[in-house]
CSV table of C-alpha atoms and ligand atoms in Angstrom, one decimal:
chain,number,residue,atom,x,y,z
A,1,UNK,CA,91.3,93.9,113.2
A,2,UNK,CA,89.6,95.7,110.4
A,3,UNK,CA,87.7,98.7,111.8
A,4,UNK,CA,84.3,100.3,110.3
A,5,UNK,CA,84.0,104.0,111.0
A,6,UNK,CA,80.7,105.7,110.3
A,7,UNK,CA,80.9,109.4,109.6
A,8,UNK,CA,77.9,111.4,109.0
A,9,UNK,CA,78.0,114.2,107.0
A,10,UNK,CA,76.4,117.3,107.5
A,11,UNK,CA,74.5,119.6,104.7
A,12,UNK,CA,73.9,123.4,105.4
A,13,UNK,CA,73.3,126.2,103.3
A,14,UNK,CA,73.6,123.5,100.3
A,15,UNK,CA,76.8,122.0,101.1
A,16,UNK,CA,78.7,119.6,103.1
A,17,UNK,CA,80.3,121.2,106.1
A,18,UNK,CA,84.0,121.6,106.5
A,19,UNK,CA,83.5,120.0,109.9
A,20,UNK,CA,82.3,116.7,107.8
A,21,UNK,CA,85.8,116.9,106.3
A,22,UNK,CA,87.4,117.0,109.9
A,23,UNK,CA,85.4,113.9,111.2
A,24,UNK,CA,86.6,112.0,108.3
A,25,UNK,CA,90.3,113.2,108.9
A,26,UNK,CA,89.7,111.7,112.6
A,27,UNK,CA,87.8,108.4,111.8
A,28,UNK,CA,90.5,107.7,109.6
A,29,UNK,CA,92.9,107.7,112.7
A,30,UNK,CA,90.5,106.2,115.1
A,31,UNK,CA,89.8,103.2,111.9
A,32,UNK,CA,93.4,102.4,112.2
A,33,UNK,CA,93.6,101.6,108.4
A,34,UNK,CA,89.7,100.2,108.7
A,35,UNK,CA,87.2,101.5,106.4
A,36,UNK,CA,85.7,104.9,106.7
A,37,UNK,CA,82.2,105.3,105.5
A,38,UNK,CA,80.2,108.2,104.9
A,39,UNK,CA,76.8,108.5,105.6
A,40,UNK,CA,74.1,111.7,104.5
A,41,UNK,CA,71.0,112.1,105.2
A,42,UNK,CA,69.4,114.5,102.8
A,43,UNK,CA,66.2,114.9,100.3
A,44,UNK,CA,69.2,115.4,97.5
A,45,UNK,CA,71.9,112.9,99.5
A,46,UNK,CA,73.8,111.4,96.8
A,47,UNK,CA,75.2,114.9,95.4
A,48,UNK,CA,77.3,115.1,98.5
A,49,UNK,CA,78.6,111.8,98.2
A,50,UNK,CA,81.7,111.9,96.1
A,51,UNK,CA,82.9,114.9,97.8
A,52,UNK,CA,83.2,112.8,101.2
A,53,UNK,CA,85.2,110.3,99.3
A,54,UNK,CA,87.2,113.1,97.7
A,55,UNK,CA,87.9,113.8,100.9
A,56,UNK,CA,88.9,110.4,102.9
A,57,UNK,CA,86.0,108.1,102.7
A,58,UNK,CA,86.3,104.8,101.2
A,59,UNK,CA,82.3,104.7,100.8
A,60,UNK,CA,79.2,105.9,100.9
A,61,UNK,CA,76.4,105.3,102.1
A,62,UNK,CA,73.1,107.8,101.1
A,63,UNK,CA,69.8,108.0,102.9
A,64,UNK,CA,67.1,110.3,100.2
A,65,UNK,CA,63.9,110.9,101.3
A,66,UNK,CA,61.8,114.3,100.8
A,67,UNK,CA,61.6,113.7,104.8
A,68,UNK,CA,64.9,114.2,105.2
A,69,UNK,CA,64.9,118.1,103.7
A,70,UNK,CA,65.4,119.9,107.0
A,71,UNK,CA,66.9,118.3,109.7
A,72,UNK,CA,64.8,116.7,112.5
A,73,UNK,CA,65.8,114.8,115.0
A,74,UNK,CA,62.8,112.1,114.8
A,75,UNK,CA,63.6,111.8,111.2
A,76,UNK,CA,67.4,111.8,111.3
A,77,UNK,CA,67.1,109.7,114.5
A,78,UNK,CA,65.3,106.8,112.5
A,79,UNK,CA,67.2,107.3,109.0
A,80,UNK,CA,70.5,107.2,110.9
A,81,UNK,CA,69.4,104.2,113.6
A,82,UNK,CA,68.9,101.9,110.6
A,83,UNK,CA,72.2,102.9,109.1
A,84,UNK,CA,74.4,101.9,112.3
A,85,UNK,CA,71.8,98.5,112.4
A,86,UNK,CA,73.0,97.6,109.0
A,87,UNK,CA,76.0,98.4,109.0
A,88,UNK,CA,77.3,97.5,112.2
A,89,UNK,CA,80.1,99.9,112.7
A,90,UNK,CA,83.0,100.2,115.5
A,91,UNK,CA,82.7,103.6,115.9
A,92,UNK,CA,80.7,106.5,114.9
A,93,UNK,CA,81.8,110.5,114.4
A,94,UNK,CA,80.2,113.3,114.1
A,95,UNK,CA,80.5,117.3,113.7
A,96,UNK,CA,80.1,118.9,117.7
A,97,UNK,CA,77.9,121.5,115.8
A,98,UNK,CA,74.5,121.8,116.8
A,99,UNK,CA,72.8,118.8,114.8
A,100,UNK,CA,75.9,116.4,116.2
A,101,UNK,CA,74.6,118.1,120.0
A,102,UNK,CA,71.7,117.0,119.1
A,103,UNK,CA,71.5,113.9,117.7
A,104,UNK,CA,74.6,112.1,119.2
A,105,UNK,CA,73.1,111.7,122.4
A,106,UNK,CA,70.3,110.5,121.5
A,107,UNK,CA,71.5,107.8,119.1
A,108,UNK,CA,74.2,106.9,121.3
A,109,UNK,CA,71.5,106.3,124.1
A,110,UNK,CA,69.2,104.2,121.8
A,111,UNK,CA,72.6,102.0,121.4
A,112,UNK,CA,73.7,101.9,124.6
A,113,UNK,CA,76.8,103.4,123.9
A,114,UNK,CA,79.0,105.8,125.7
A,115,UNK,CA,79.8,109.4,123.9
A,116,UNK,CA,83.0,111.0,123.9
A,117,UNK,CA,81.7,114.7,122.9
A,118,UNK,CA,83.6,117.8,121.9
A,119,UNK,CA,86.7,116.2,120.4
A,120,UNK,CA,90.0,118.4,119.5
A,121,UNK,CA,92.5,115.7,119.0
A,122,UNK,CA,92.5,111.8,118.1
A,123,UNK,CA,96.0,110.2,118.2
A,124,UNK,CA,97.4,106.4,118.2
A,125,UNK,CA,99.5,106.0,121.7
A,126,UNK,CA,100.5,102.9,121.6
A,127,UNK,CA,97.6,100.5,120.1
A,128,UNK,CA,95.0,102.8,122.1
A,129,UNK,CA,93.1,105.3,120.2
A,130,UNK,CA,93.2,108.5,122.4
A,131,UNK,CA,90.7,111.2,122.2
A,132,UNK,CA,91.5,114.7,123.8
A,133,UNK,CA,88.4,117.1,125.1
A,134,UNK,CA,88.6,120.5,127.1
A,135,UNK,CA,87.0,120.5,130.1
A,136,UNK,CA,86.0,122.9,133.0
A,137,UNK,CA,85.4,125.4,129.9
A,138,UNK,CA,89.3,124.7,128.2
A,139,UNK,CA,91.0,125.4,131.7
A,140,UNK,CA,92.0,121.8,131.7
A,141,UNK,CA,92.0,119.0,128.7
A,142,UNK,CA,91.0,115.1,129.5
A,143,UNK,CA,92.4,112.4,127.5
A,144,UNK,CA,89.6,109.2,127.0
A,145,UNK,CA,89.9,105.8,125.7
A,146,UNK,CA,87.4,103.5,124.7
A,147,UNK,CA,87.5,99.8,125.9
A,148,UNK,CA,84.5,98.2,125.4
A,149,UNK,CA,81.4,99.1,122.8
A,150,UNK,CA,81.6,101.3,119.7
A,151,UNK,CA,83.4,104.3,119.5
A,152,UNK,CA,81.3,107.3,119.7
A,153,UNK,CA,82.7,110.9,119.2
A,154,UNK,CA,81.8,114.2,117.6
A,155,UNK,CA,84.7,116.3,116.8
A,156,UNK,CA,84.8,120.1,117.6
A,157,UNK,CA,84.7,122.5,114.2
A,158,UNK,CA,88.7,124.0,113.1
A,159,UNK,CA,90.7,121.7,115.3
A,160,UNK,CA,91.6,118.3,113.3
A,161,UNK,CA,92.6,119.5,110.0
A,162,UNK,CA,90.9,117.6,107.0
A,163,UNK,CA,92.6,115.4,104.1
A,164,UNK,CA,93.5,116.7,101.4
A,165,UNK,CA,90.8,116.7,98.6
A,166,UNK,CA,91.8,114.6,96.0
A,167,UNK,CA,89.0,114.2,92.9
A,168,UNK,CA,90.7,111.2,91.9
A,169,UNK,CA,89.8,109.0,95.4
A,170,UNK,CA,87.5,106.3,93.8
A,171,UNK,CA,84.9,104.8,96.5
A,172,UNK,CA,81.4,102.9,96.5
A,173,UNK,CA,78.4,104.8,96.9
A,174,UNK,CA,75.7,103.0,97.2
A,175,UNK,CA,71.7,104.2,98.6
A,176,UNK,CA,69.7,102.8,101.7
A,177,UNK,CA,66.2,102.7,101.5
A,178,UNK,CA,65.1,104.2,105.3
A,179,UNK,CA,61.6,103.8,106.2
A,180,UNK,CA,61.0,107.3,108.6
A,181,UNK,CA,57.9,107.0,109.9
A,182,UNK,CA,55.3,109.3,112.3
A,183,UNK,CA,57.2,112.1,112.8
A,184,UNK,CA,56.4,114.4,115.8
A,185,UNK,CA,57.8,117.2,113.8
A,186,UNK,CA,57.5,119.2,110.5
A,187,UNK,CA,59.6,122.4,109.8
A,188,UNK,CA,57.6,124.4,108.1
A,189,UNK,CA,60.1,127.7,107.7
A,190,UNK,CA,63.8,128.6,108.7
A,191,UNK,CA,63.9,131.9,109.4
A,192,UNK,CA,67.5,132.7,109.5
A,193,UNK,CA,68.3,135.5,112.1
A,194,UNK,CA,71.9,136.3,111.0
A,195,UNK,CA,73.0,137.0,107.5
A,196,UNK,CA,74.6,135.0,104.9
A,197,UNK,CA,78.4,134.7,104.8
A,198,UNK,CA,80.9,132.9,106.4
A,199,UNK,CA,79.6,130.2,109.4
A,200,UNK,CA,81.0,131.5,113.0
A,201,UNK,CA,81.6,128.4,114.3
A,202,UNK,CA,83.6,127.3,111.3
A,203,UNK,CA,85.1,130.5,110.4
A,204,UNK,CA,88.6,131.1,110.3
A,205,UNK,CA,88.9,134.4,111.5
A,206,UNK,CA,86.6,135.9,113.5
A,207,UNK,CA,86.2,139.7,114.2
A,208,UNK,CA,84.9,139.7,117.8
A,209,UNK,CA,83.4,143.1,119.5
A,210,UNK,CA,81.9,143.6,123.0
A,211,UNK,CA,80.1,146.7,125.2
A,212,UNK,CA,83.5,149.0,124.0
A,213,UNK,CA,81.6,148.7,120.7
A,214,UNK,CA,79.2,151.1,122.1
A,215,UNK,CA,76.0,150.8,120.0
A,216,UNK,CA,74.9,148.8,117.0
A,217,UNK,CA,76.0,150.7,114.2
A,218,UNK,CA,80.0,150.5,116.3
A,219,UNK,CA,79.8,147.2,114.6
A,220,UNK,CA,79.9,148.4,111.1
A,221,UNK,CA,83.7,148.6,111.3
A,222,UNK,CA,83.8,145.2,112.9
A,223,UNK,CA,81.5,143.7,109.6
A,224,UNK,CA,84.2,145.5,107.1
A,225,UNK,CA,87.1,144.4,109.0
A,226,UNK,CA,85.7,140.7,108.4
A,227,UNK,CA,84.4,141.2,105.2
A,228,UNK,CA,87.8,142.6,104.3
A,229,UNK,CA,89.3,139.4,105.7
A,230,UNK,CA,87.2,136.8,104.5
A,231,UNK,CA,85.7,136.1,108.4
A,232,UNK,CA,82.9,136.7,110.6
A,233,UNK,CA,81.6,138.5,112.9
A,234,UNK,CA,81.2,137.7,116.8
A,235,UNK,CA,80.5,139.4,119.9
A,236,UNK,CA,80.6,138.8,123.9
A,237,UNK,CA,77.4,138.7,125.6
A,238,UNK,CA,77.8,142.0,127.2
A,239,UNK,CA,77.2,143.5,123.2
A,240,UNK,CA,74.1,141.4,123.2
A,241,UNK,CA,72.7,142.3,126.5
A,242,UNK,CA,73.1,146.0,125.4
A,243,UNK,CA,71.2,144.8,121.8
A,244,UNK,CA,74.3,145.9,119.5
A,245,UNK,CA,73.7,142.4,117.6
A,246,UNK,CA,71.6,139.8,118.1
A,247,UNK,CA,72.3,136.6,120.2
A,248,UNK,CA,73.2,134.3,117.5
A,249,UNK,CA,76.5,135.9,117.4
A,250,UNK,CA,77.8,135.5,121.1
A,251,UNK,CA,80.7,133.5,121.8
A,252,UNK,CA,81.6,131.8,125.2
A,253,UNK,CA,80.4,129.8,127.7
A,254,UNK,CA,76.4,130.2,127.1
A,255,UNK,CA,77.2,131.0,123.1
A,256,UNK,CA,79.8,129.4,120.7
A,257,UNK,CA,82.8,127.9,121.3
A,258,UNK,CA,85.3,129.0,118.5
A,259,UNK,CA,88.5,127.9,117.6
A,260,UNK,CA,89.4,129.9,114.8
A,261,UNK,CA,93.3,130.9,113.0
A,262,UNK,CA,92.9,134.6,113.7
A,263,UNK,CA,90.0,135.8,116.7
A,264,UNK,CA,90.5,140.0,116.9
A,265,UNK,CA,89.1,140.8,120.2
A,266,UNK,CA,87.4,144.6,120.0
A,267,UNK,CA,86.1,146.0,123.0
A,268,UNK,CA,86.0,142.8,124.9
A,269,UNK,CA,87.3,142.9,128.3
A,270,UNK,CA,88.1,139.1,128.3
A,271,UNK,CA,85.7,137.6,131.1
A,272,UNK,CA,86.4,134.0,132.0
A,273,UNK,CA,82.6,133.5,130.6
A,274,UNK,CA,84.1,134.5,127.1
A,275,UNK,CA,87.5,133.1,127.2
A,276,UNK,CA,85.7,129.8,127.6
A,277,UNK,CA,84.3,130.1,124.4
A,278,UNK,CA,87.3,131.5,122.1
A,279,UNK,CA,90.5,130.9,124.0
A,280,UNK,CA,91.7,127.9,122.3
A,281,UNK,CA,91.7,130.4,118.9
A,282,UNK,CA,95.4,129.8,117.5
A,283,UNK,CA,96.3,133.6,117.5
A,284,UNK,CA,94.3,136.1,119.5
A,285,UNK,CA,94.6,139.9,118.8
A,286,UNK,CA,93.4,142.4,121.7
A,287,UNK,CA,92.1,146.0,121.0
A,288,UNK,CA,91.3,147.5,124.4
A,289,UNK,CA,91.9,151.2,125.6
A,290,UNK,CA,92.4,149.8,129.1
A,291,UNK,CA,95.9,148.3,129.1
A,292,UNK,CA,95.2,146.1,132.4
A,293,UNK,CA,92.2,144.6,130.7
A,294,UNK,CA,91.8,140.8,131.2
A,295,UNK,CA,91.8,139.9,127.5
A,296,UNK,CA,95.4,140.7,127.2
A,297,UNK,CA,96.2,137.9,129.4
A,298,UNK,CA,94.8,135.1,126.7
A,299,UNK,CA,96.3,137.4,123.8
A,300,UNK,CA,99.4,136.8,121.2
A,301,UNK,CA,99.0,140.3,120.3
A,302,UNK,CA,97.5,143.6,122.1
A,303,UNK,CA,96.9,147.1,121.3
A,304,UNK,CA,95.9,149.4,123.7
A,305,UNK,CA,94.0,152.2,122.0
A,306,UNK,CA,90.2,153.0,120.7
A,307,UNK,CA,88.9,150.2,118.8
A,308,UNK,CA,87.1,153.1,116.4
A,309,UNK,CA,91.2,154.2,115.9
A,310,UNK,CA,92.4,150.9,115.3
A,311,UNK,CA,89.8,149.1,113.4
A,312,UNK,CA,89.7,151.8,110.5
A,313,UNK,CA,93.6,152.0,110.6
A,314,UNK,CA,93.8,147.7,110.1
A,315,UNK,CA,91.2,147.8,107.4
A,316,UNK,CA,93.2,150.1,105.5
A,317,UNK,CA,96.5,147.9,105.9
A,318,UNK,CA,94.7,145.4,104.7
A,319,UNK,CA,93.4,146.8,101.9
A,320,UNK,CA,96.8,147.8,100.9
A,321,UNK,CA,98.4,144.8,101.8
A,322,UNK,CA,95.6,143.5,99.1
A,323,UNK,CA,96.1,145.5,96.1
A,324,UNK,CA,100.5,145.1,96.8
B,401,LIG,P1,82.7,144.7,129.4
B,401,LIG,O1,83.1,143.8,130.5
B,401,LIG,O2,81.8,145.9,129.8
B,401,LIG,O3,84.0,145.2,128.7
B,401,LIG,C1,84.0,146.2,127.7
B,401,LIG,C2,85.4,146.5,127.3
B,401,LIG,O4,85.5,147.4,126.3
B,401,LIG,C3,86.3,147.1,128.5
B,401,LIG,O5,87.4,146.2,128.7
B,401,LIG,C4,86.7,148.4,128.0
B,401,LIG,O6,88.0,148.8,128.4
B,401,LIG,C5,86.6,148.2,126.5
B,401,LIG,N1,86.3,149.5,125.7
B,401,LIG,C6,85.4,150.4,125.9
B,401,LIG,N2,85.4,151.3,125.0
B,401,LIG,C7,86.4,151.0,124.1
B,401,LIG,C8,87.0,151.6,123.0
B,401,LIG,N3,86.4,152.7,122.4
B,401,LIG,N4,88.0,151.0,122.4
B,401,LIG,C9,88.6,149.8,122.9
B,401,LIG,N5,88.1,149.3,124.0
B,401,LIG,C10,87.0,149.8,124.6
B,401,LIG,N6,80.0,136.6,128.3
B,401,LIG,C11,80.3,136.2,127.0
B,401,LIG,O7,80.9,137.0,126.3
B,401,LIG,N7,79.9,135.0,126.6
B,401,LIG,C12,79.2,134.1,127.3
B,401,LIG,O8,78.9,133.0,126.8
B,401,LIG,C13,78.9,134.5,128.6
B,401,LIG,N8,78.2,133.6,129.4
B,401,LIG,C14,77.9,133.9,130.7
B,401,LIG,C15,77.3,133.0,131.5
B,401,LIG,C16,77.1,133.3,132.8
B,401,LIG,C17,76.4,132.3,133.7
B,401,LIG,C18,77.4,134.6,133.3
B,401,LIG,C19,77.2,135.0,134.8
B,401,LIG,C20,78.0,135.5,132.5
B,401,LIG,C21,78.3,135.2,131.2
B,401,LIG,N9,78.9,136.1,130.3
B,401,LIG,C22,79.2,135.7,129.1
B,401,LIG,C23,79.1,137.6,130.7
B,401,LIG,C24,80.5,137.9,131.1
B,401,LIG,O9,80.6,137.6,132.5
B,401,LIG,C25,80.7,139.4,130.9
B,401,LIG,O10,79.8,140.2,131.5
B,401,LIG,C26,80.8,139.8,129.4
B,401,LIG,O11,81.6,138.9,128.7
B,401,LIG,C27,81.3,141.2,129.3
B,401,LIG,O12,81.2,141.6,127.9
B,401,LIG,P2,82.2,142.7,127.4
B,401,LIG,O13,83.6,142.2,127.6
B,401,LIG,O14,81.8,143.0,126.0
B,401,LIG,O15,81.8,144.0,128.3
């Protein structure tokens, strides 16, 4: 049976997220050779289209409308409704970022369909499509098939690796004439709280720090260590209780959940509350100067020493790993 997959693309900061990518790389599994087709929503859609095809899709479809500038969920809502009516798909993915959190529920409820959220695998096991999600905050994983109605999944950031981008994919893209209507709200401003740089919840490496930080200018190394590494900067919640930096950075249970390459744990002392938002990171480095701290348990590599010691000592490795 030929399978239509519906992947919707997500803009921010003026380009397509990497996540995007990843939800491609999964609907192609879950389309079982079907068709994979993009969808964006965007005042400027269609200059994200060949990209998504570039990267897996066999087509596009774009929604443009100066409605469609910032995201809301009325206006996405509708644009996005009307795309699933007319197109009909078997399944729909999405980014587990916070626009997917947000609008997959909704839509999913509007087509009385079920919602398989917070993704980290897809695979074929026999001629069932399987989806894998952590549960009880990644202590446990559940497996989930789908038997009846469409398929409808959003896929957590850094855990199904994208196609490769090929330029030379060829695929339609054609435009879809949306009519969004009374909206409830109109952003007016985004005032961004952190600064520019690389996305936490998509980074690669992240350069975590916690109350051993000790104030807000202990994070100064922690910024150069990330800067130096191409990653960004996180922190527990105990750092910002104690106002080192500002909530938008905390990762775990009540913050983000990260699954980056390389997460460098600095004055964290590895509460269950935090290791439910960065344990799943694919290599975890530990500075502590208590050697029976908890965050040693999750880590690949620990050093026990000050973090002020040790985070000036691995910039300059790395600087001189650079310039080698
Ligand atoms: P601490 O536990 O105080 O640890 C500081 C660590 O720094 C210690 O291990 C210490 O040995 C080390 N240290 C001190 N100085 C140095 C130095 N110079 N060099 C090296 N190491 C040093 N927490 C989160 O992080 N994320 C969440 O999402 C979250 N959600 C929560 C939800 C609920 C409902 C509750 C109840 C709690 C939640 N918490 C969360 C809080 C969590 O329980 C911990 O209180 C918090 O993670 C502790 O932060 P911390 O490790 O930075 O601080």
């Amino acid at each position: 049976m030929d399978r239509k997959i519906l992947v919707l693309g997500e803009i921010r900061n003026g380009a397509l997220r990497n996540v995007s990518f990843e939800a491609i790389a999964a609907a192609k599994i879950a389309a079982k050779g079907g068709e994979v087709v993009g969808v964006i929503l965007s005042d400027h859609a269609s200059d994200f289209a060949e990209e998504m095809i570039a990267y897996g899709a066999d087509r596009v479809v774009v929604v443009e409308d100066e409605k469609l500038k910032t995201y809301t969920p009325d206006g996405f809502g509708q644009a996005f409704l009307q795309v699933i009516n007319a197109e009909k798909p078997e399944g729909i993915i999405m980014g587990h970022t916070a626009l997917g959190k947000d609008i997959s529920p909704k839509i999913a409820a509007k087509i009385e369909s079920g919602l398989i959220s917070d993704t980290i695998a897809v695979e074929i096991v026999g001629d069932q499509v399987v989806f894998t999600r952590p549960i009880y905050s990644g202590k446990a994983f559940e497996k989930k098939i789908i038997t009846d109605g469409i398929k409808f999944v959003t896929v957590r950031p850094n855990n199904i690796p994208p196609l490769e981008k090929d330029e030379n994919r060829s695929g339609e893209i054609s435009t879809f004439a949306a009519d969004i209507k009374d909206l409830r709200t109109v952003i007016k401003e985004i005032v961004r709280k952190t600064s520019e740089g690389v996305d936490l919840s998509e980074a690669k490496i992240i350069v975590a720090g916690g109350r051993g930080v000790k104030s807000e200018a202990g994070f100064k190394p922690l910024q150069e260590l990330a800067t130096a590494l191409g990653g960004a900067v996180g922190a527990s919640r105990g750092a910002c209780d104690a106002e080192y930096c500002d909530y938008s950075l905390q990762i775990g249970q009540t913050g983000k959940v990260v699954t980056p390459d390389l997460y460098i744990a600095c004055g964290i002392s590895g509460a269950i509350q935090h290791l439910a938002g960065m344990s799943n990171s694919k290599v975890i480095v530990a500075i502590n100067k208590d050697p029976e701290a908890n965050i040693f348990k999750v880590a690949d590599y620990g050093i026990v020493g000050d973090l002020f010691e040790v985070v000036p000592m691995l910039i300059e490795e790395f600087a001189a790993v650079k310039q080698s």
